[in-house]
């Protein structure tokens, strides 16, 4: 199948060729013809499958004719995180380069003024995170009754992050007659129920069985005591040929602690989580993508959809409390047919979560051979103790303390071990919409780790 067989116009085909793609991916060849027929679509597809172009390309085609009116967008794409929203926006730029479609990005953490100005000019494509969109809608700055195409992307993620009540509110503001495209990496019963509610006689397309790990990812599990986790991680990083890696923590404050610990031990690391202001997040991601540092400690905000070419490793410094997150985290490596490595560090307290992952995968994560945990890094964590203690010393110091650690907000007490005894699996690690305000930090801040010399 070729792109030219899908019913797309010459201008879009030209933009696709310019982007360097010659063959549609399976989700694209299955979905695009139906979207062009104005059918509702239920797509079961993970990020990394070309899912974004499967809706952006036909949307450009559909929206090519017609004009937008002030504050009345003609289409709406809902994304769970600012990063995903920004990536979708970039794809509209790429594929829509021969069209004059206007778009606006409504995400938390950036000023309302520019967003209002864009809405006033009229937008063909509105890309938004749910909270910020509702903020605008409640202020009367955006009217959704002219929306012809609605995309709900990463629906299972939206559900996990607690966004579904917002989504339901938003859908009530839309006209009944519209086209709805609904994408989810997994189809648990609640997602099925919502898709039945939002979609009308949808065409279902599925490109890989729900929640499977790519075969290109070599997985491994190391079990250690809680106090040995950081040392184990360092040893493994040293023993594996890590080109670049994402290291996932379950909690934002642990992202900060681990980031500081790795930096103290000489690793070139950055940090990314949902409490960082938008400027720092964009900067950090840009620097990571450009190879300014090769280790990014992150929370699940980075797990979905981030498209970073050739990620050699993913580490789970904490076992995720939702099995789906395991699939999404490790899916950041082994993309587009490349080999990847995903290593999970567990403690004896994680058995419940590991059981759920085993169930989802259909097999247990294989134990790591020759565990590097036992190897040479004897720099026991005296310096880590300082790293843990430091945020406490800064308590009450406002955002400055947070800024100097790469935008980490942390004022918690208690040892890592103690914290681990109180997991809160029902509360998402990153409630990411950040709809109303920046949590801390100031625009223009350069995170401390970027000032280190490579
Ligand atoms: P997505 O699943 O939308 O996050 O896309 C994953 C990556 O695949 C992105 O870098 C896209 O630019 C890329 N991509 C999308 N469609 C194609 C295609 N037909 N051929 C090659 N790469 C593609």
Tab-separated table of C-alpha atoms and ligand atoms in Angstrom:
chain	number	residue	atom	x	y	z
A	1	UNK	CA	0.000	0.000	0.000
A	2	UNK	CA	1.277	3.490	-0.872
A	3	UNK	CA	0.283	6.871	0.547
A	4	UNK	CA	-1.138	7.739	-2.865
A	5	UNK	CA	-3.627	4.837	-2.512
A	6	UNK	CA	-5.235	6.343	0.575
A	7	UNK	CA	-7.238	9.135	-1.030
A	8	UNK	CA	-5.074	12.036	0.170
A	9	UNK	CA	-4.593	15.105	-2.033
A	10	UNK	CA	-1.369	15.959	-3.842
A	11	UNK	CA	-0.395	18.715	-1.396
A	12	UNK	CA	-0.547	16.343	1.539
A	13	UNK	CA	1.306	13.641	-0.371
A	14	UNK	CA	4.015	16.192	-1.144
A	15	UNK	CA	4.331	17.102	2.539
A	16	UNK	CA	4.498	13.411	3.475
A	17	UNK	CA	7.254	12.857	0.915
A	18	UNK	CA	9.091	15.925	2.245
A	19	UNK	CA	8.866	14.386	5.719
A	20	UNK	CA	10.690	11.371	4.312
A	21	UNK	CA	7.942	8.754	4.589
A	22	UNK	CA	7.318	6.460	1.668
A	23	UNK	CA	5.028	3.769	3.072
A	24	UNK	CA	2.042	4.222	5.368
A	25	UNK	CA	2.236	2.373	8.652
A	26	UNK	CA	-0.532	-0.217	9.330
A	27	UNK	CA	-2.616	2.196	11.439
A	28	UNK	CA	-2.330	4.811	8.695
A	29	UNK	CA	-3.377	2.513	5.877
A	30	UNK	CA	-6.281	1.165	7.908
A	31	UNK	CA	-7.534	4.401	9.438
A	32	UNK	CA	-7.011	7.139	6.849
A	33	UNK	CA	-9.562	5.931	4.236
A	34	UNK	CA	-12.280	5.689	6.911
A	35	UNK	CA	-11.504	9.072	8.417
A	36	UNK	CA	-11.718	10.545	4.923
A	37	UNK	CA	-15.198	8.973	4.630
A	38	UNK	CA	-16.143	10.938	7.774
A	39	UNK	CA	-16.617	7.743	9.769
A	40	UNK	CA	-16.103	7.647	13.526
A	41	UNK	CA	-13.029	5.657	14.409
A	42	UNK	CA	-11.987	3.566	17.378
A	43	UNK	CA	-8.256	3.030	17.064
A	44	UNK	CA	-6.367	0.675	19.316
A	45	UNK	CA	-2.774	1.696	18.756
A	46	UNK	CA	0.259	2.555	20.785
A	47	UNK	CA	2.420	5.568	20.216
A	48	UNK	CA	5.290	4.780	17.904
A	49	UNK	CA	2.951	3.188	15.359
A	50	UNK	CA	2.409	6.351	13.317
A	51	UNK	CA	-0.933	6.927	15.022
A	52	UNK	CA	-0.662	10.731	14.999
A	53	UNK	CA	-0.392	10.966	11.227
A	54	UNK	CA	-3.316	8.544	10.921
A	55	UNK	CA	-5.557	11.345	12.138
A	56	UNK	CA	-3.620	14.514	11.255
A	57	UNK	CA	-3.301	13.670	7.536
A	58	UNK	CA	-7.007	13.091	6.848
A	59	UNK	CA	-7.963	15.990	9.125
A	60	UNK	CA	-5.890	18.350	7.009
A	61	UNK	CA	-7.766	17.016	3.987
A	62	UNK	CA	-11.168	17.429	5.645
A	63	UNK	CA	-10.421	20.920	6.956
A	64	UNK	CA	-8.818	22.172	3.754
A	65	UNK	CA	-12.162	23.626	2.692
A	66	UNK	CA	-14.116	25.973	4.873
A	67	UNK	CA	-13.229	28.866	7.128
A	68	UNK	CA	-12.881	29.243	10.841
A	69	UNK	CA	-14.683	31.895	12.853
A	70	UNK	CA	-13.339	33.761	15.862
A	71	UNK	CA	-13.339	31.640	19.010
A	72	UNK	CA	-15.096	28.778	17.189
A	73	UNK	CA	-12.564	26.087	16.312
A	74	UNK	CA	-13.475	23.660	13.550
A	75	UNK	CA	-11.729	20.673	15.073
A	76	UNK	CA	-10.497	19.678	18.502
A	77	UNK	CA	-7.758	17.288	19.567
A	78	UNK	CA	-7.518	16.369	23.241
A	79	UNK	CA	-4.194	15.142	24.589
A	80	UNK	CA	-3.322	14.084	28.144
A	81	UNK	CA	-0.029	15.944	28.389
A	82	UNK	CA	1.473	19.178	27.163
A	83	UNK	CA	4.310	17.324	25.473
A	84	UNK	CA	1.946	15.191	23.418
A	85	UNK	CA	-0.122	18.218	22.513
A	86	UNK	CA	3.029	19.996	21.349
A	87	UNK	CA	4.077	16.978	19.298
A	88	UNK	CA	0.708	16.804	17.567
A	89	UNK	CA	0.984	20.493	16.814
A	90	UNK	CA	4.407	19.926	15.247
A	91	UNK	CA	2.963	17.188	13.051
A	92	UNK	CA	0.266	19.564	11.802
A	93	UNK	CA	3.062	21.951	10.845
A	94	UNK	CA	4.933	19.225	9.016
A	95	UNK	CA	2.041	17.704	7.098
A	96	UNK	CA	0.058	20.913	6.676
A	97	UNK	CA	2.914	22.936	5.196
A	98	UNK	CA	1.125	23.342	1.848
A	99	UNK	CA	-2.158	24.328	3.492
A	100	UNK	CA	-3.176	27.472	5.250
A	101	UNK	CA	-4.783	25.898	8.285
A	102	UNK	CA	-4.636	27.894	11.476
A	103	UNK	CA	-4.088	26.144	14.754
A	104	UNK	CA	-3.866	26.915	18.436
A	105	UNK	CA	-2.314	25.001	21.278
A	106	UNK	CA	-4.086	25.322	24.624
A	107	UNK	CA	-1.877	23.794	27.251
A	108	UNK	CA	-1.260	24.552	30.879
A	109	UNK	CA	1.820	26.357	32.095
A	110	UNK	CA	1.845	29.033	29.388
A	111	UNK	CA	0.131	32.400	29.364
A	112	UNK	CA	-3.534	32.791	28.504
A	113	UNK	CA	-2.958	35.987	26.554
A	114	UNK	CA	-1.369	34.441	23.488
A	115	UNK	CA	-3.837	31.582	23.538
A	116	UNK	CA	-6.733	34.050	23.640
A	117	UNK	CA	-5.275	36.011	20.739
A	118	UNK	CA	-4.967	32.838	18.651
A	119	UNK	CA	-8.563	31.876	19.473
A	120	UNK	CA	-9.776	35.345	18.520
A	121	UNK	CA	-8.158	35.027	15.106
A	122	UNK	CA	-10.136	31.810	14.537
A	123	UNK	CA	-8.618	28.339	14.453
A	124	UNK	CA	-9.103	25.349	12.207
A	125	UNK	CA	-7.321	22.976	14.552
A	126	UNK	CA	-7.402	23.326	18.306
A	127	UNK	CA	-5.046	21.058	20.228
A	128	UNK	CA	-5.596	21.094	23.971
A	129	UNK	CA	-5.145	19.449	27.308
A	130	UNK	CA	-8.544	19.076	29.004
A	131	UNK	CA	-8.097	21.344	32.022
A	132	UNK	CA	-6.793	24.329	30.108
A	133	UNK	CA	-9.493	23.955	27.478
A	134	UNK	CA	-12.188	23.986	30.159
A	135	UNK	CA	-10.605	27.074	31.717
A	136	UNK	CA	-10.954	28.872	28.389
A	137	UNK	CA	-14.459	27.515	27.795
A	138	UNK	CA	-15.614	28.613	31.245
A	139	UNK	CA	-14.301	32.128	30.580
A	140	UNK	CA	-16.253	32.191	27.336
A	141	UNK	CA	-13.060	32.459	25.314
A	142	UNK	CA	-13.777	29.415	23.214
A	143	UNK	CA	-17.064	28.067	21.856
A	144	UNK	CA	-17.081	24.459	20.816
A	145	UNK	CA	-20.366	24.229	18.945
A	146	UNK	CA	-18.703	24.502	15.536
A	147	UNK	CA	-16.360	21.537	16.066
A	148	UNK	CA	-16.742	19.104	13.170
A	149	UNK	CA	-13.990	16.662	14.129
A	150	UNK	CA	-13.081	15.595	17.653
A	151	UNK	CA	-9.996	13.518	18.443
A	152	UNK	CA	-9.592	11.933	21.863
A	153	UNK	CA	-6.033	10.658	21.912
A	154	UNK	CA	-4.432	8.356	24.486
A	155	UNK	CA	-7.823	7.710	26.055
A	156	UNK	CA	-6.551	5.120	28.529
A	157	UNK	CA	-3.990	7.599	29.731
A	158	UNK	CA	-6.676	10.243	30.153
A	159	UNK	CA	-8.611	7.755	32.234
A	160	UNK	CA	-5.583	6.939	34.413
A	161	UNK	CA	-4.893	10.611	34.966
A	162	UNK	CA	-8.417	11.278	36.100
A	163	UNK	CA	-9.341	13.441	33.102
A	164	UNK	CA	-12.475	11.593	32.078
A	165	UNK	CA	-14.921	13.835	33.965
A	166	UNK	CA	-13.351	16.812	32.143
A	167	UNK	CA	-13.586	15.005	28.828
A	168	UNK	CA	-17.246	14.230	29.422
A	169	UNK	CA	-17.854	17.904	30.223
A	170	UNK	CA	-16.066	18.954	27.052
A	171	UNK	CA	-17.991	16.493	24.908
A	172	UNK	CA	-21.246	17.948	26.254
A	173	UNK	CA	-20.176	21.317	24.819
A	174	UNK	CA	-19.753	19.853	21.331
A	175	UNK	CA	-22.425	19.442	18.669
A	176	UNK	CA	-24.033	15.992	18.441
A	177	UNK	CA	-23.323	15.825	14.759
A	178	UNK	CA	-19.596	15.540	14.437
A	179	UNK	CA	-16.914	13.039	13.560
A	180	UNK	CA	-15.127	11.473	16.529
A	181	UNK	CA	-11.795	9.670	16.437
A	182	UNK	CA	-10.903	7.859	19.626
A	183	UNK	CA	-7.464	6.348	20.204
A	184	UNK	CA	-6.256	4.226	23.060
A	185	UNK	CA	-3.281	1.951	23.535
A	186	UNK	CA	-5.340	-0.434	25.635
A	187	UNK	CA	-9.061	-1.194	25.757
A	188	UNK	CA	-10.050	-1.886	29.357
A	189	UNK	CA	-13.833	-2.097	29.967
A	190	UNK	CA	-14.130	1.531	31.087
A	191	UNK	CA	-12.530	2.736	27.860
A	192	UNK	CA	-14.934	0.517	25.891
A	193	UNK	CA	-17.848	2.047	27.765
A	194	UNK	CA	-16.679	5.576	27.040
A	195	UNK	CA	-16.041	4.799	23.403
A	196	UNK	CA	-19.627	3.498	23.121
A	197	UNK	CA	-20.786	6.755	24.642
A	198	UNK	CA	-18.736	9.101	22.469
A	199	UNK	CA	-18.742	7.296	19.123
A	200	UNK	CA	-21.440	6.481	16.665
A	201	UNK	CA	-21.108	3.273	14.651
A	202	UNK	CA	-17.311	3.505	14.642
A	203	UNK	CA	-14.935	1.647	12.399
A	204	UNK	CA	-12.551	-0.240	14.674
A	205	UNK	CA	-8.911	-0.541	13.768
A	206	UNK	CA	-6.287	-2.227	15.843
A	207	UNK	CA	-2.658	-2.460	14.890
A	208	UNK	CA	-1.216	-4.522	17.653
A	209	UNK	CA	-2.842	-6.524	20.373
A	210	UNK	CA	-3.578	-4.260	23.342
A	211	UNK	CA	-0.696	-3.829	25.732
A	212	UNK	CA	2.010	-5.952	24.257
A	213	UNK	CA	5.673	-5.217	24.570
A	214	UNK	CA	7.575	-4.980	21.291
A	215	UNK	CA	9.799	-7.944	20.569
A	216	UNK	CA	12.673	-5.595	19.912
A	217	UNK	CA	12.869	-4.780	23.631
A	218	UNK	CA	15.051	-6.985	25.787
A	219	UNK	CA	13.636	-6.843	29.300
A	220	UNK	CA	15.314	-7.629	32.603
A	221	UNK	CA	14.426	-7.517	36.278
A	222	UNK	CA	16.781	-6.929	39.205
A	223	UNK	CA	15.538	-7.334	42.767
A	224	UNK	CA	17.444	-5.525	45.511
A	225	UNK	CA	16.791	-3.946	48.872
A	226	UNK	CA	15.376	-0.417	48.839
A	227	UNK	CA	18.611	1.098	50.128
A	228	UNK	CA	20.602	-0.501	47.295
A	229	UNK	CA	18.507	0.788	44.452
A	230	UNK	CA	20.598	3.796	43.503
A	231	UNK	CA	23.884	1.907	43.695
A	232	UNK	CA	22.396	-0.899	41.625
A	233	UNK	CA	21.210	1.543	39.023
A	234	UNK	CA	24.632	3.166	38.748
A	235	UNK	CA	26.320	-0.206	38.363
A	236	UNK	CA	23.940	-1.287	35.664
A	237	UNK	CA	24.329	1.966	33.753
A	238	UNK	CA	28.088	1.500	33.866
A	239	UNK	CA	27.926	-2.133	32.809
A	240	UNK	CA	25.520	-1.675	29.900
A	241	UNK	CA	26.387	0.357	26.846
A	242	UNK	CA	23.894	3.101	27.501
A	243	UNK	CA	23.650	5.603	24.652
A	244	UNK	CA	20.704	7.389	26.145
A	245	UNK	CA	18.179	6.399	28.742
A	246	UNK	CA	14.957	7.326	30.407
A	247	UNK	CA	14.814	6.443	34.092
A	248	UNK	CA	11.317	6.328	35.489
A	249	UNK	CA	10.395	7.050	39.090
A	250	UNK	CA	6.867	6.740	40.427
A	251	UNK	CA	6.923	10.001	42.345
A	252	UNK	CA	7.950	13.462	41.307
A	253	UNK	CA	10.007	14.043	44.427
A	254	UNK	CA	11.964	10.852	43.754
A	255	UNK	CA	12.740	12.167	40.282
A	256	UNK	CA	14.508	15.067	41.991
A	257	UNK	CA	16.339	12.903	44.480
A	258	UNK	CA	17.567	10.467	41.859
A	259	UNK	CA	18.524	13.236	39.462
A	260	UNK	CA	20.696	14.894	42.099
A	261	UNK	CA	22.191	11.583	43.138
A	262	UNK	CA	23.190	10.664	39.580
A	263	UNK	CA	24.598	14.122	38.967
A	264	UNK	CA	26.709	13.844	42.125
A	265	UNK	CA	28.046	10.565	40.844
A	266	UNK	CA	29.170	12.198	37.613
A	267	UNK	CA	26.391	11.124	35.262
A	268	UNK	CA	25.086	13.656	32.759
A	269	UNK	CA	21.474	13.628	33.796
A	270	UNK	CA	18.416	15.817	33.489
A	271	UNK	CA	14.975	15.635	35.063
A	272	UNK	CA	11.454	15.875	33.708
A	273	UNK	CA	8.173	15.785	35.570
A	274	UNK	CA	4.820	17.452	35.655
A	275	UNK	CA	5.613	20.108	38.276
A	276	UNK	CA	8.230	21.773	36.135
A	277	UNK	CA	7.152	24.899	34.343
A	278	UNK	CA	6.614	24.624	30.628
A	279	UNK	CA	9.760	26.506	29.729
A	280	UNK	CA	11.973	24.131	31.739
A	281	UNK	CA	10.218	21.084	30.346
A	282	UNK	CA	10.636	22.177	26.758
A	283	UNK	CA	14.258	23.169	27.387
A	284	UNK	CA	15.033	19.892	29.110
A	285	UNK	CA	13.500	17.794	26.368
A	286	UNK	CA	15.248	19.811	23.689
A	287	UNK	CA	18.608	19.401	25.410
A	288	UNK	CA	18.044	15.679	25.882
A	289	UNK	CA	17.042	15.207	22.260
A	290	UNK	CA	20.121	17.184	21.208
A	291	UNK	CA	22.345	14.903	23.304
A	292	UNK	CA	23.465	17.572	25.797
A	293	UNK	CA	22.948	14.930	28.468
A	294	UNK	CA	22.105	11.295	27.965
A	295	UNK	CA	20.083	10.316	31.015
A	296	UNK	CA	16.655	11.720	31.685
A	297	UNK	CA	15.104	10.918	35.045
A	298	UNK	CA	11.378	11.287	34.671
A	299	UNK	CA	7.920	10.541	35.934
A	300	UNK	CA	5.185	9.020	33.824
A	301	UNK	CA	4.543	12.332	32.162
A	302	UNK	CA	7.305	11.305	29.789
A	303	UNK	CA	6.088	7.759	29.329
A	304	UNK	CA	3.520	8.295	26.683
A	305	UNK	CA	4.172	9.428	23.250
A	306	UNK	CA	7.537	11.075	23.608
A	307	UNK	CA	9.208	10.480	20.335
A	308	UNK	CA	12.911	10.389	20.970
A	309	UNK	CA	14.825	8.644	18.254
A	310	UNK	CA	16.918	5.616	19.141
A	311	UNK	CA	16.539	5.423	22.889
A	312	UNK	CA	18.922	2.632	23.909
A	313	UNK	CA	17.619	2.053	27.447
A	314	UNK	CA	14.657	2.481	29.707
A	315	UNK	CA	15.066	1.924	33.439
A	316	UNK	CA	12.259	1.523	35.898
A	317	UNK	CA	13.853	2.803	39.064
A	318	UNK	CA	10.459	2.057	40.599
A	319	UNK	CA	8.135	-0.697	39.464
A	320	UNK	CA	5.083	1.110	38.091
A	321	UNK	CA	1.943	0.605	40.129
A	322	UNK	CA	-0.172	0.257	36.987
A	323	UNK	CA	0.816	-2.578	34.681
A	324	UNK	CA	-0.166	-0.527	31.617
A	325	UNK	CA	2.453	2.023	32.546
A	326	UNK	CA	5.104	-0.661	32.349
A	327	UNK	CA	4.245	-1.248	28.691
A	328	UNK	CA	4.217	2.446	27.960
A	329	UNK	CA	7.460	3.159	29.741
A	330	UNK	CA	9.434	0.401	28.083
A	331	UNK	CA	7.852	1.319	24.750
A	332	UNK	CA	10.105	4.397	24.683
A	333	UNK	CA	12.911	2.073	23.597
A	334	UNK	CA	13.022	-0.560	20.849
A	335	UNK	CA	11.076	1.708	18.515
A	336	UNK	CA	10.800	1.497	14.744
A	337	UNK	CA	12.443	-1.937	14.598
A	338	UNK	CA	15.529	-0.898	16.602
A	339	UNK	CA	16.783	-2.961	19.529
A	340	UNK	CA	16.164	-1.607	23.008
A	341	UNK	CA	16.791	-2.614	26.578
A	342	UNK	CA	14.370	-2.171	29.492
A	343	UNK	CA	15.613	-2.877	33.017
A	344	UNK	CA	13.386	-2.821	36.064
A	345	UNK	CA	14.709	-2.481	39.594
A	346	UNK	CA	12.361	-3.992	42.167
A	347	UNK	CA	12.289	-4.580	45.883
A	348	UNK	CA	10.506	-7.342	47.764
A	349	UNK	CA	7.638	-4.901	48.344
A	350	UNK	CA	6.866	-4.734	44.640
A	351	UNK	CA	5.659	-8.309	44.177
A	352	UNK	CA	2.019	-7.255	43.854
A	353	UNK	CA	2.842	-4.878	41.004
A	354	UNK	CA	5.169	-7.376	39.341
A	355	UNK	CA	2.359	-9.948	39.405
A	356	UNK	CA	0.104	-7.528	37.548
A	357	UNK	CA	2.812	-6.892	34.962
A	358	UNK	CA	3.328	-10.640	34.531
A	359	UNK	CA	-0.381	-11.023	33.935
A	360	UNK	CA	-0.459	-8.287	31.337
A	361	UNK	CA	2.668	-9.442	29.505
A	362	UNK	CA	1.695	-13.097	29.748
A	363	UNK	CA	5.167	-13.909	31.120
A	364	UNK	CA	7.332	-12.649	33.970
A	365	UNK	CA	10.024	-10.081	33.287
A	366	UNK	CA	13.158	-12.220	32.970
A	367	UNK	CA	15.624	-11.921	35.837
A	368	UNK	CA	18.785	-10.109	34.841
A	369	UNK	CA	21.729	-12.361	34.278
A	370	UNK	CA	24.957	-11.405	36.067
A	371	UNK	CA	23.288	-8.750	38.093
A	372	UNK	CA	25.461	-5.670	37.981
A	373	UNK	CA	24.059	-4.888	41.403
A	374	UNK	CA	26.884	-6.816	42.962
A	375	UNK	CA	29.625	-5.055	41.104
A	376	UNK	CA	32.130	-2.489	41.934
A	377	UNK	CA	30.493	0.876	42.671
A	378	UNK	CA	31.381	1.123	46.293
A	379	UNK	CA	30.638	4.798	46.582
A	380	UNK	CA	28.007	3.922	49.058
A	381	UNK	CA	25.460	6.523	49.276
A	382	UNK	CA	26.861	8.984	51.713
A	383	UNK	CA	26.482	11.645	49.072
A	384	UNK	CA	23.027	10.371	48.310
A	385	UNK	CA	22.089	10.968	51.894
A	386	UNK	CA	22.991	14.577	51.330
A	387	UNK	CA	20.960	14.488	48.152
A	388	UNK	CA	17.958	13.271	50.074
A	389	UNK	CA	18.426	15.670	52.911
A	390	UNK	CA	18.953	18.759	50.813
A	391	UNK	CA	15.384	19.511	49.814
A	392	UNK	CA	14.423	19.469	53.461
A	393	UNK	CA	17.066	22.029	54.282
A	394	UNK	CA	15.461	24.207	51.645
A	395	UNK	CA	12.007	23.860	53.025
A	396	UNK	CA	10.289	27.157	52.999
A	397	UNK	CA	12.794	28.466	50.502
A	398	UNK	CA	10.128	28.889	47.853
A	399	UNK	CA	10.907	28.207	44.255
A	400	UNK	CA	14.571	29.056	44.339
A	401	UNK	CA	15.567	25.764	45.886
A	402	UNK	CA	13.497	23.975	43.354
A	403	UNK	CA	15.024	25.924	40.520
A	404	UNK	CA	18.560	25.135	41.422
A	405	UNK	CA	17.814	21.461	41.106
A	406	UNK	CA	16.437	21.547	37.628
A	407	UNK	CA	12.951	22.548	38.600
A	408	UNK	CA	12.397	19.924	41.243
A	409	UNK	CA	9.896	20.721	43.903
A	410	UNK	CA	10.606	18.720	46.979
A	411	UNK	CA	10.086	19.449	50.588
A	412	UNK	CA	9.350	16.062	51.953
A	413	UNK	CA	10.846	14.378	54.907
A	414	UNK	CA	11.569	10.751	55.648
A	415	UNK	CA	13.802	8.203	54.037
A	416	UNK	CA	13.202	6.658	50.678
A	417	UNK	CA	12.472	3.429	52.492
A	418	UNK	CA	9.766	5.005	54.583
A	419	UNK	CA	8.157	6.612	51.595
A	420	UNK	CA	8.109	3.369	49.735
A	421	UNK	CA	6.074	1.829	52.517
A	422	UNK	CA	3.216	4.124	51.701
A	423	UNK	CA	2.478	3.675	48.033
A	424	UNK	CA	-0.531	5.495	46.722
A	425	UNK	CA	-1.345	3.555	43.602
A	426	UNK	CA	-4.657	5.249	43.098
A	427	UNK	CA	-3.057	8.673	42.775
A	428	UNK	CA	-1.292	9.296	39.498
A	429	UNK	CA	2.346	10.242	39.820
A	430	UNK	CA	1.822	13.106	37.434
A	431	UNK	CA	-1.442	14.852	37.244
A	432	UNK	CA	-0.178	16.653	34.289
A	433	UNK	CA	-2.648	18.958	32.792
A	434	UNK	CA	-1.371	21.840	34.848
A	435	UNK	CA	-4.359	23.712	33.677
A	436	UNK	CA	-4.352	26.868	35.641
A	437	UNK	CA	-0.950	27.874	36.746
A	438	UNK	CA	2.682	27.041	36.907
A	439	UNK	CA	3.427	25.138	40.058
A	440	UNK	CA	6.642	26.963	40.681
A	441	UNK	CA	9.675	28.325	38.940
A	442	UNK	CA	9.979	31.242	36.623
A	443	UNK	CA	10.151	31.395	32.902
A	444	UNK	CA	13.684	31.876	31.716
A	445	UNK	CA	15.284	29.720	34.347
A	446	UNK	CA	18.102	27.488	33.147
A	447	UNK	CA	18.148	24.250	35.132
A	448	UNK	CA	21.354	23.700	37.075
A	449	UNK	CA	22.295	20.505	35.285
A	450	UNK	CA	22.497	22.337	31.990
A	451	UNK	CA	25.252	24.467	33.391
A	452	UNK	CA	27.503	21.507	34.009
A	453	UNK	CA	30.231	20.892	31.516
A	454	UNK	CA	29.977	17.606	29.602
B	1	LIG	P1	3.458	8.301	16.467
B	1	LIG	O1	2.994	6.902	16.690
B	1	LIG	O2	2.416	9.119	15.815
B	1	LIG	O3	4.000	8.908	17.722
B	1	LIG	O4	4.670	8.271	15.405
B	1	LIG	C1	5.907	7.721	15.717
B	1	LIG	C2	6.998	8.168	14.755
B	1	LIG	O5	6.813	7.586	13.465
B	1	LIG	C3	7.071	9.666	14.511
B	1	LIG	O6	8.429	10.036	14.552
B	1	LIG	C4	6.560	9.862	13.124
B	1	LIG	O7	7.143	10.982	12.520
B	1	LIG	C5	6.997	8.582	12.448
B	1	LIG	N1	6.158	8.180	11.315
B	1	LIG	C6	4.840	8.400	11.170
B	1	LIG	N2	4.387	7.883	10.019
B	1	LIG	C7	5.447	7.307	9.425
B	1	LIG	C8	5.628	6.579	8.200
B	1	LIG	N3	4.620	6.345	7.377
B	1	LIG	N4	6.856	6.130	7.905
B	1	LIG	C9	7.890	6.356	8.755
B	1	LIG	N5	7.796	7.024	9.918
B	1	LIG	C10	6.587	7.499	10.258
